[in-house]
Short mmCIF file of C-alpha atoms in Angstrom, two decimals:
data_model
loop_
_atom_site.label_atom_id
_atom_site.label_comp_id
_atom_site.label_asym_id
_atom_site.label_seq_id
_atom_site.Cartn_x
_atom_site.Cartn_y
_atom_site.Cartn_z
CA MET A 220 19.36 32.65 -18.78
CA MET A 221 19.91 30.80 -22.07
CA LEU A 222 18.12 27.68 -20.80
CA GLN A 223 15.18 29.78 -19.64
CA SER A 224 15.00 31.44 -23.06
CA VAL A 225 15.07 28.07 -24.84
CA SER A 226 12.32 26.80 -22.52
CA VAL A 227 10.12 29.78 -23.37
CA LEU A 228 10.73 29.50 -27.13
CA LEU A 229 9.91 25.79 -27.17
CA GLN A 230 6.36 26.55 -26.04
CA TYR A 231 5.67 27.58 -29.63
CA LYS A 232 5.56 25.12 -32.51
CA GLU A 233 7.11 27.62 -34.92
CA TYR A 234 10.27 27.89 -32.80
CA VAL A 235 10.42 24.13 -32.32
CA ALA A 236 10.63 23.87 -36.12
CA VAL A 237 13.50 26.37 -36.14
CA PHE A 238 15.46 24.27 -33.64
CA GLU A 239 14.73 21.11 -35.63
CA ALA A 240 16.00 22.69 -38.84
CA ASN A 241 19.27 23.85 -37.24
CA GLU A 242 22.09 21.34 -37.72
CA GLU A 243 24.00 22.54 -34.65
CA ALA A 244 20.89 22.19 -32.47
CA ARG A 245 20.28 18.67 -33.78
CA ARG A 246 23.85 17.69 -33.02
CA GLU A 247 24.51 19.43 -29.70
CA MET A 248 21.32 20.47 -27.92
CA VAL A 249 20.16 17.14 -26.51
CA PRO A 250 23.54 15.93 -25.14
CA SER A 251 24.16 19.38 -23.64
CA LEU A 252 20.71 19.45 -22.03
CA LEU A 253 21.07 16.01 -20.48
CA ARG A 254 24.54 16.79 -19.13
CA SER A 255 23.18 20.05 -17.66
CA PHE A 256 20.59 18.29 -15.50
CA ASP A 257 22.27 19.06 -12.17
CA SER A 258 21.53 20.86 -8.91
CA ARG A 259 21.77 24.24 -10.64
CA PHE A 260 19.93 23.80 -13.95
CA TRP A 261 17.55 20.87 -13.39
CA ILE A 262 14.40 23.03 -13.43
CA PRO A 263 14.82 24.62 -16.89
CA VAL A 264 16.22 21.38 -18.33
CA SER A 265 13.28 19.31 -17.07
CA ASN A 266 10.84 21.91 -18.42
CA ILE A 267 12.50 21.77 -21.84
CA LEU A 268 12.37 17.96 -21.86
CA LEU A 269 8.71 18.07 -20.89
CA ARG A 270 7.90 20.42 -23.79
CA LEU A 271 9.74 18.23 -26.29
CA CYS A 272 8.07 15.02 -25.06
CA LYS A 273 4.46 16.23 -24.83
CA GLY A 274 1.62 14.09 -26.06
CA VAL A 275 2.91 10.58 -25.37
CA GLY A 276 2.05 10.21 -21.68
CA PHE A 277 -0.91 8.50 -20.03
CA GLY A 278 -3.98 10.72 -20.43
CA GLN A 279 -2.35 12.56 -23.33
CA TYR A 280 -2.73 9.84 -25.95
CA ASP A 281 -4.40 10.81 -29.20
CA ASN A 282 -4.25 9.65 -32.79
CA GLU A 283 -1.60 12.22 -33.69
CA ALA A 284 0.68 11.18 -30.84
CA ILE A 285 0.34 7.51 -31.76
CA LYS A 286 1.10 8.40 -35.38
CA VAL A 287 4.21 10.26 -34.24
CA LEU A 288 5.50 7.28 -32.28
CA ALA A 289 4.82 4.94 -35.19
CA ALA A 290 6.83 7.23 -37.45
CA ILE A 291 9.76 7.28 -35.04
CA LYS A 292 9.75 3.49 -34.81
CA ALA A 293 9.74 3.32 -38.62
CA ILE A 294 12.72 5.66 -38.70
CA LYS A 295 14.62 3.45 -36.27
CA ARG A 296 13.94 0.30 -38.29
CA ASP A 297 14.29 1.56 -41.84
CA GLY A 298 16.97 4.20 -41.42
CA ALA A 299 19.24 2.63 -38.80
CA ASP A 300 22.27 2.36 -41.08
CA ARG A 301 21.95 5.94 -42.30
CA HIS A 302 21.63 7.24 -38.74
CA ARG A 303 24.80 5.47 -37.68
CA GLU A 304 26.67 7.11 -40.56
CA THR A 305 25.42 10.65 -39.90
CA GLY A 306 25.27 10.45 -36.12
CA HIS A 307 21.94 12.25 -35.98
CA VAL A 308 18.40 12.19 -37.32
CA ALA A 309 18.00 14.28 -40.44
CA VAL A 310 15.20 16.72 -41.13
CA VAL A 311 14.04 16.67 -44.74
CA ALA A 312 13.33 20.02 -46.33
CA ASN A 313 10.73 20.43 -49.06
CA GLU A 314 13.02 20.19 -52.07
CA ASP A 315 12.03 19.83 -55.70
CA ASP A 316 15.05 17.85 -56.89
CA GLY A 317 13.61 14.41 -56.11
CA GLY A 318 10.60 12.45 -57.24
CA GLU A 319 7.47 13.17 -55.24
CA ASP A 320 6.51 9.50 -54.96
CA ASP A 321 9.95 8.47 -53.69
CA HIS A 322 9.95 11.26 -51.13
CA ALA A 323 6.47 10.39 -49.84
CA ALA A 324 7.50 6.78 -49.30
CA SER A 325 10.74 7.53 -47.45
CA PRO A 326 11.21 7.27 -43.67
CA ASP A 327 12.21 10.93 -43.63
CA ALA A 328 8.87 11.84 -45.19
CA ALA A 329 7.07 9.95 -42.42
CA LEU A 330 9.09 11.83 -39.82
CA ALA A 331 8.52 15.18 -41.51
CA GLU A 332 4.78 14.54 -41.61
CA ALA A 333 4.80 13.44 -37.96
CA ILE A 334 6.62 16.62 -36.96
CA ALA A 335 4.13 18.75 -38.88
CA ASN A 336 1.22 17.11 -37.07
CA SER A 337 2.84 16.73 -33.64
CA VAL A 338 1.15 17.73 -30.41
CA ASP A 339 1.73 21.38 -29.42
CA SER A 340 5.45 21.92 -28.82
CA SER A 341 6.40 18.24 -28.86
CA SER A 342 9.20 17.15 -31.15
CA PRO A 343 9.44 13.59 -32.49
CA LEU A 344 12.88 14.44 -33.80
CA PHE A 345 14.27 15.53 -30.45
CA GLN A 346 12.49 12.66 -28.70
CA ALA A 347 14.40 10.28 -30.97
CA LEU A 348 17.63 12.14 -30.28
CA ILE A 349 17.11 11.84 -26.52
CA VAL A 350 16.77 8.08 -26.84
CA GLU A 351 19.75 7.73 -29.19
CA THR A 352 21.92 9.91 -26.93
CA PHE A 353 21.21 7.71 -23.93
CA LYS A 354 21.79 4.53 -25.94
CA GLY A 355 25.17 5.84 -27.02
CA ASP A 356 26.22 7.01 -23.54
CA PRO A 357 25.15 4.58 -20.76
CA LYS A 358 27.11 6.55 -18.13
CA LEU A 359 25.13 9.68 -18.96
CA LEU A 360 21.90 7.69 -18.64
CA GLU A 361 23.00 6.38 -15.22
CA LYS A 362 23.88 9.86 -13.94
CA PHE A 363 20.72 11.41 -15.36
CA LEU A 364 18.37 8.82 -13.84
CA ASP A 365 20.15 9.02 -10.48
CA ARG A 366 19.59 12.79 -10.42
CA VAL A 367 15.96 12.45 -11.52
CA PHE A 368 15.21 9.89 -8.77
CA ASN A 369 16.89 12.02 -6.11
CA THR A 370 15.29 15.25 -7.29
CA LEU A 371 11.79 13.78 -7.53
CA ASN A 372 12.21 12.41 -4.01
CA TRP A 373 13.12 15.92 -2.85
CA THR A 374 10.32 17.77 -4.68
CA ILE A 375 7.55 15.47 -3.48
CA THR A 376 8.95 15.64 0.07
CA GLU A 377 9.02 19.44 -0.08
CA PHE A 378 5.45 19.39 -1.39
CA GLY A 379 4.35 17.40 1.66
CA VAL A 380 6.24 19.69 4.06
CA ALA A 381 4.75 22.81 2.45
CA LEU A 382 1.25 21.30 2.61
CA LYS A 383 1.57 20.65 6.34
CA GLU A 384 2.96 24.13 7.02
CA MET A 385 0.24 25.72 4.92
CA LEU A 386 -2.56 23.92 6.75
CA ASP A 387 -0.99 24.74 10.12
CA MET A 388 -0.74 28.45 9.21
CA ARG A 389 -3.99 28.98 7.33
CA GLN A 390 -5.10 31.65 9.81
CA ARG A 391 -2.13 33.81 8.75
CA ALA A 392 -3.22 34.85 5.28
CA ALA A 393 0.06 36.21 3.87
CA ALA A 394 2.17 33.26 4.98
CA ALA A 395 -0.49 30.81 3.81
CA ARG A 396 -0.57 32.35 0.32
CA ASN A 397 3.20 31.97 -0.05
CA LEU A 398 3.01 28.36 1.09
CA GLN A 399 0.12 27.68 -1.29
CA ARG A 400 2.28 28.91 -4.14
CA LYS A 401 5.19 26.77 -2.96
CA CYS A 402 2.89 23.74 -2.92
CA THR A 403 1.82 24.30 -6.52
CA VAL A 404 5.40 24.85 -7.70
CA MET A 405 6.69 21.71 -6.01
CA LEU A 406 3.80 19.65 -7.34
CA GLU A 407 4.31 20.95 -10.88
CA LEU A 408 8.03 20.16 -10.72
CA SER A 409 7.26 16.67 -9.42
CA VAL A 410 4.83 16.03 -12.27
CA THR A 411 7.40 17.28 -14.79
CA LEU A 412 9.98 14.81 -13.51
CA GLU A 413 7.40 12.01 -13.52
CA ARG A 414 6.60 12.73 -17.17
CA VAL A 415 10.31 12.62 -18.06
CA LEU A 416 10.56 9.17 -16.45
CA GLU A 417 7.39 8.10 -18.24
CA PHE A 418 8.85 9.09 -21.61
CA LEU A 419 12.00 7.07 -20.93
CA THR A 420 9.99 3.97 -19.95
CA LEU A 421 8.08 4.32 -23.22
CA GLU A 422 10.98 4.88 -25.58
CA LEU A 423 13.85 3.26 -23.66
CA PRO A 424 12.33 0.46 -21.52
CA VAL A 425 15.58 -1.51 -21.69
CA ALA A 426 17.04 1.06 -19.28
CA PHE A 427 14.86 -0.50 -16.57
CA LEU A 428 14.16 -4.07 -17.73
CA ASP A 429 17.64 -5.32 -18.61
CA SER A 430 19.38 -7.58 -16.07
CA SER A 431 22.07 -4.92 -15.61
CA ALA A 432 19.37 -2.38 -14.74
CA SER A 433 17.85 -4.13 -11.72
CA MET A 434 18.90 -1.33 -9.37
CA ARG A 435 17.26 1.27 -11.63
CA MET A 436 14.03 -0.73 -11.58
CA LYS A 437 14.13 -0.94 -7.79
CA ARG A 438 14.73 2.80 -7.46
CA LEU A 439 12.01 3.56 -9.99
CA VAL A 440 9.45 1.48 -8.07
CA GLU A 441 10.56 3.02 -4.77
CA ILE A 442 9.98 6.54 -6.07
CA LEU A 443 6.62 5.57 -7.61
CA LEU A 444 5.42 4.17 -4.28
CA PHE A 445 6.76 7.26 -2.49
CA VAL A 446 4.82 9.59 -4.81
CA LEU A 447 1.70 7.43 -4.46
CA GLY A 448 1.96 7.74 -0.69
CA HIS A 449 1.70 11.52 -1.00
CA ALA A 450 -1.15 11.51 -3.51
CA CYS A 451 -3.67 8.92 -2.35
CA GLY A 452 -4.37 6.26 0.26
CA ALA A 453 -4.52 6.21 4.03
CA GLY A 454 -1.10 7.72 4.80
CA SER A 455 -0.67 11.00 6.66
CA ASP A 456 0.80 12.79 3.62
CA ALA A 457 -2.11 11.72 1.39
CA LYS A 458 -4.57 12.92 4.03
CA LEU A 459 -2.94 16.35 3.99
CA PHE A 460 -3.35 16.48 0.21
CA GLU A 461 -7.00 15.45 0.52
CA GLN A 462 -7.58 18.14 3.15
CA ALA A 463 -5.98 20.81 0.98
CA LEU A 464 -8.00 19.79 -2.10
CA SER A 465 -11.26 19.84 -0.13
CA MET A 466 -10.58 23.43 0.97
CA LYS A 467 -10.65 24.61 -2.69
CA LEU A 468 -7.83 27.07 -2.06
CA PRO A 469 -7.70 29.93 -4.62
CA VAL A 470 -4.18 29.11 -5.78
CA PHE A 471 -5.03 25.42 -6.14
CA VAL A 472 -8.17 26.22 -8.14
CA ALA A 473 -6.35 28.71 -10.39
CA ASP A 474 -3.52 26.26 -11.11
CA LYS A 475 -5.95 23.33 -11.50
CA ILE A 476 -4.18 21.31 -8.82
CA SER A 477 -5.58 17.79 -8.50
CA ARG A 478 -4.48 14.19 -8.13
CA ALA A 479 -4.81 13.38 -11.83
CA PRO A 480 -1.53 14.95 -13.05
CA VAL A 481 0.38 13.17 -10.27
CA LEU A 482 -1.17 9.74 -10.81
CA ALA A 483 -1.27 9.67 -14.63
CA PRO A 484 2.50 9.31 -15.17
CA ILE A 485 2.60 6.48 -12.62
CA ALA A 486 -0.06 4.61 -14.59
CA GLY A 487 1.86 5.31 -17.80
CA ILE A 488 5.19 4.10 -16.40
CA ILE A 489 3.68 0.83 -15.20
CA LEU A 490 1.92 0.22 -18.51
CA ASN A 491 4.95 1.10 -20.64
CA LEU A 492 7.20 -1.36 -18.83
CA GLU A 493 4.62 -4.13 -18.69
CA VAL A 494 3.88 -3.85 -22.42
CA ALA A 495 7.61 -4.00 -23.25
CA ALA A 496 8.15 -6.99 -20.93
CA ALA A 497 5.15 -8.81 -22.39
CA ALA A 498 6.47 -8.21 -25.91
CA TRP A 499 9.79 -9.77 -24.88
CA VAL A 500 8.00 -12.85 -23.52
CA GLU A 501 6.17 -13.17 -26.86
CA GLY A 502 9.43 -12.93 -28.80
CA ARG A 503 8.84 -9.34 -29.92
CA GLY A 504 11.32 -7.67 -27.59
CA ASP A 505 13.26 -6.19 -30.51
CA GLU A 506 10.28 -3.92 -31.21
CA PHE A 507 11.05 -2.20 -27.90
CA GLY A 508 14.82 -2.66 -27.93
CA VAL A 509 14.53 -5.24 -25.12
CA ASN A 510 16.81 -8.27 -25.42
CA GLU A 511 16.22 -9.66 -21.94
CA VAL A 512 14.04 -8.95 -18.90
CA SER A 513 15.34 -9.36 -15.37
CA ASP A 514 12.35 -8.36 -13.26
CA THR A 515 9.10 -6.84 -14.48
CA VAL A 516 7.65 -3.75 -12.84
CA ALA A 517 4.83 -5.94 -11.47
CA ASP A 518 7.40 -8.24 -9.81
CA GLU A 519 9.22 -5.29 -8.28
CA LEU A 520 5.99 -3.66 -7.11
CA ALA A 521 4.99 -6.92 -5.44
CA ALA A 522 8.36 -7.13 -3.69
CA GLY A 523 8.29 -3.54 -2.45
CA ALA A 524 4.62 -2.72 -1.92
CA GLY A 525 2.67 -3.05 1.30
CA GLU A 526 -1.09 -3.49 1.59
CA ASN A 527 -1.63 0.27 1.57
CA ASN A 528 0.44 0.61 -1.62
CA ILE A 529 -1.65 -2.03 -3.37
CA SER A 530 -4.80 -0.16 -2.35
CA GLN A 531 -3.26 2.96 -3.89
CA LEU A 532 -2.63 1.09 -7.14
CA GLU A 533 -6.26 -0.09 -7.13
CA TYR A 534 -7.27 3.55 -6.59
CA ILE A 535 -5.49 4.46 -9.84
CA CYS A 536 -7.46 1.78 -11.69
CA ALA A 537 -10.77 3.13 -10.36
CA PHE A 538 -9.87 6.79 -10.93
CA ASP A 539 -12.16 8.85 -13.19
CA TRP A 540 -9.59 9.62 -15.87
CA GLU A 541 -12.14 10.81 -18.41
CA GLU A 542 -13.24 13.62 -16.08
CA HIS A 543 -9.72 15.03 -16.09
CA PHE A 544 -8.34 14.15 -19.53
CA GLY A 545 -11.42 13.52 -21.64
CA ALA A 546 -11.98 10.39 -23.72
CA PHE A 547 -8.36 9.87 -24.80
CA THR A 548 -7.47 7.11 -27.26
CA GLY A 549 -7.02 3.66 -25.75
CA ARG A 550 -8.27 4.60 -22.28
CA GLU A 551 -10.42 1.50 -21.70
CA GLU A 552 -7.73 -0.88 -22.95
CA ALA A 553 -5.10 0.84 -20.82
CA ILE A 554 -7.20 0.67 -17.65
CA ALA A 555 -8.02 -3.00 -18.28
CA GLU A 556 -4.31 -3.77 -18.63
CA LEU A 557 -3.55 -1.75 -15.50
CA ARG A 558 -6.15 -3.71 -13.52
CA ASP A 559 -4.54 -6.96 -14.66
CA VAL A 560 -1.12 -5.73 -13.54
CA VAL A 561 -2.43 -4.74 -10.09
CA ARG A 562 -4.17 -8.12 -9.73
CA ARG A 563 -0.88 -9.87 -10.45
CA VAL A 564 0.91 -7.59 -7.99
CA ARG A 565 -1.54 -8.53 -5.25
CA ASP A 566 -1.29 -12.28 -5.97
CA THR A 567 2.50 -12.20 -6.09
CA ARG A 568 2.65 -10.08 -2.95
CA GLU A 569 0.65 -12.65 -1.00
CA ASP A 570 3.02 -15.40 -2.15
CA ILE A 571 6.07 -13.31 -1.18
CA GLU A 572 4.62 -12.66 2.28
CA ARG A 573 4.08 -16.38 2.87
CA ARG A 574 7.65 -17.16 1.89
CA ARG A 575 9.10 -14.34 3.99
CA LYS A 576 7.12 -15.51 6.98
CA ALA A 577 8.51 -19.02 6.50
CA GLU A 578 12.07 -17.63 6.40
CA ASP A 579 11.46 -15.60 9.57
CA GLU A 580 10.29 -18.69 11.45
CA VAL A 581 13.50 -20.70 10.96
CA ASP A 582 17.09 -20.17 11.99
CA VAL A 583 18.99 -18.59 9.11
CA PRO A 584 22.66 -19.57 8.73
CA GLU A 585 24.75 -16.58 9.75
CA ASP A 586 26.79 -16.49 6.54
CA PHE A 587 23.55 -16.12 4.52
CA VAL A 588 22.79 -12.77 6.17
CA ASP A 589 23.87 -9.42 4.72
CA PRO A 590 25.98 -7.73 7.44
CA ILE A 591 24.60 -4.28 6.63
CA MET A 592 20.90 -4.91 5.94
CA GLN A 593 20.57 -7.99 8.21
CA SER A 594 18.47 -9.76 5.57
CA VAL A 595 19.02 -12.99 3.65
CA MET A 596 21.12 -12.26 0.58
CA THR A 597 19.96 -13.05 -2.95
CA ASP A 598 23.11 -12.16 -4.92
CA PRO A 599 26.13 -12.28 -2.58
CA VAL A 600 29.39 -10.67 -3.68
CA THR A 601 32.79 -10.39 -2.04
CA LEU A 602 34.36 -6.96 -1.52
CA PRO A 603 38.02 -7.25 -2.62
CA GLY A 604 39.42 -4.80 -0.08
CA SER A 605 37.90 -6.20 3.11
CA GLY A 606 36.88 -9.69 2.00
CA VAL A 607 33.41 -9.11 3.48
CA VAL A 608 30.45 -10.69 1.66
CA VAL A 609 27.38 -8.50 1.12
CA ASP A 610 24.35 -8.51 -1.17
CA ARG A 611 25.01 -6.90 -4.55
CA GLU A 612 22.03 -4.58 -4.14
CA THR A 613 23.38 -3.34 -0.80
CA ILE A 614 26.79 -2.39 -2.15
CA ARG A 615 25.27 -0.87 -5.29
CA ARG A 616 23.20 1.48 -3.14
CA HIS A 617 26.31 2.38 -1.16
CA LEU A 618 28.21 3.21 -4.34
CA LEU A 619 25.31 5.33 -5.63
CA THR A 620 25.94 7.77 -2.77
CA GLY A 621 29.18 8.71 -4.49
CA ASP A 622 31.34 7.08 -1.82
CA GLY A 623 33.58 4.95 -4.03
CA THR A 624 35.09 2.97 -1.17
CA ASP A 625 34.66 -0.35 0.59
CA PRO A 626 32.49 0.50 3.66
CA PHE A 627 34.52 -1.92 5.81
CA SER A 628 38.11 -1.16 4.75
CA ARG A 629 37.69 2.28 3.07
CA THR A 630 39.77 1.06 0.12
CA PRO A 631 38.76 2.26 -3.37
CA LEU A 632 35.86 0.30 -4.84
CA ASP A 633 33.67 0.28 -7.93
CA GLU A 634 31.12 -2.23 -9.18
CA SER A 635 33.50 -3.85 -11.65
CA MET A 636 35.70 -4.96 -8.74
CA LEU A 637 32.98 -7.04 -7.03
CA ARG A 638 33.55 -10.80 -7.02
CA ASP A 639 30.58 -13.15 -7.29
CA ALA A 640 30.26 -15.44 -4.26
CA THR A 641 29.03 -18.27 -6.48
CA ASP A 642 29.29 -21.13 -3.98
CA LEU A 643 27.50 -19.17 -1.27
CA ARG A 644 24.74 -18.15 -3.65
CA LYS A 645 24.22 -21.80 -4.59
CA LYS A 646 23.88 -22.72 -0.90
CA ILE A 647 21.38 -19.90 -0.30
CA ASP A 648 19.32 -20.91 -3.35
CA GLU A 649 19.24 -24.54 -2.20
CA TRP A 650 18.24 -23.49 1.32
CA ARG A 651 15.45 -21.28 -0.01
CA SER A 652 14.28 -23.95 -2.43
CA GLY A 653 13.95 -26.52 0.35
CA LEU A 654 12.19 -24.05 2.61
CA HIS A 655 9.69 -23.04 -0.06
CA LYS A 656 9.11 -26.65 -1.08
CA ASN A 657 8.11 -27.45 2.50
CA LEU A 658 5.88 -24.38 2.52
CA ASP A 659 4.12 -25.47 -0.70
CA THR A 660 3.63 -28.99 0.68
CA THR A 661 2.08 -27.59 3.86
CA ALA A 662 -0.23 -25.36 1.82
CA LEU A 663 -1.46 -28.36 -0.21
CA GLU A 664 -2.08 -30.35 2.97
CA ASP A 665 -4.13 -27.46 4.35
CA ILE A 666 -6.25 -27.44 1.19
CA ASP A 667 -6.88 -31.19 1.49
#
């Protein structure tokens, strides 16, 4: 009940200001919210996060939102030492005991002005606190993202199931109306979770780009492709959505259900991560808190996307965003960047397919093959309990299920216990290098 009440109050800018001015709320609300994102409270928590983070997503950009983000970045740079001492971001009241010029030039003044001009119920202060909380508690970030990925997978699946049931039962008016409502609820919840992920890729890209975050990046791309498959393209789920939209159902019309809210966060997530990765390449990674980049989102999309997925990404580029969101700031530049990303995804995908085909056509040494996934390993590790060698990604996925045991010996296991199979990895890399070198030579001969 309390979470529902907070969610309702945060719809109004006046109440957001009250929360921001309360020291206890500044200190405790964000950590408590993030820890409460579980199977019982995830709906009100995600709604609260959405309200606090409004205005910074794809299709929502405007000059005020950009000004807000600039102010937050100034706070992080200029007030870092003070924040570490206090443990939270301070709100500056309008006091008369200081010089007006000094106050206007301070980072707190920039934040106060940004809050005053922020979009609807959004809160630059609480946005900053969300980021700082996750930076200070990596385990909380890991648990939170795991729950978001799993929950978004569930909501978009339930949306597809409800769509099919609704279309199958459209002759039964009462049942169809209930299913229509379920469709809208599931879609709205899915969009809310997408926007939460989009905010994190904007303000905390290191959570996905760092070498230690490769599994998060893989899971993020998997869920993006899964959502895309339900929203557009030639798949059966997308066709159901298209059929439902074409029927102009009363509930859909009233709730303004369309593809745009589903696709916009996907575009934003891709752009946020690509911009941060590009800044790192240019030596400006510190502007985004990125010290290293393992794989870019374009690389991961290329590795995981099929031809239909790439067509779906191209659909996003060609989508009429202005019709749905108006002429938001930076639209043309954002779409141009998105097109460039999709082009690189397609080119990289073609190269990956050629290399995979070459691997499939030769005999692979048995010890190079992951015993669970039956694929050539890229980062082999030895499990201490059983002595079995598997790919790191495979065992990470196993551990994410909550089963903290070796799947072969059932002895206790966590990621810190894995032992790098360095010699085997070197052999696999040399084998791949020779195979790909032969492939490149053959390709050049074909060109000649």
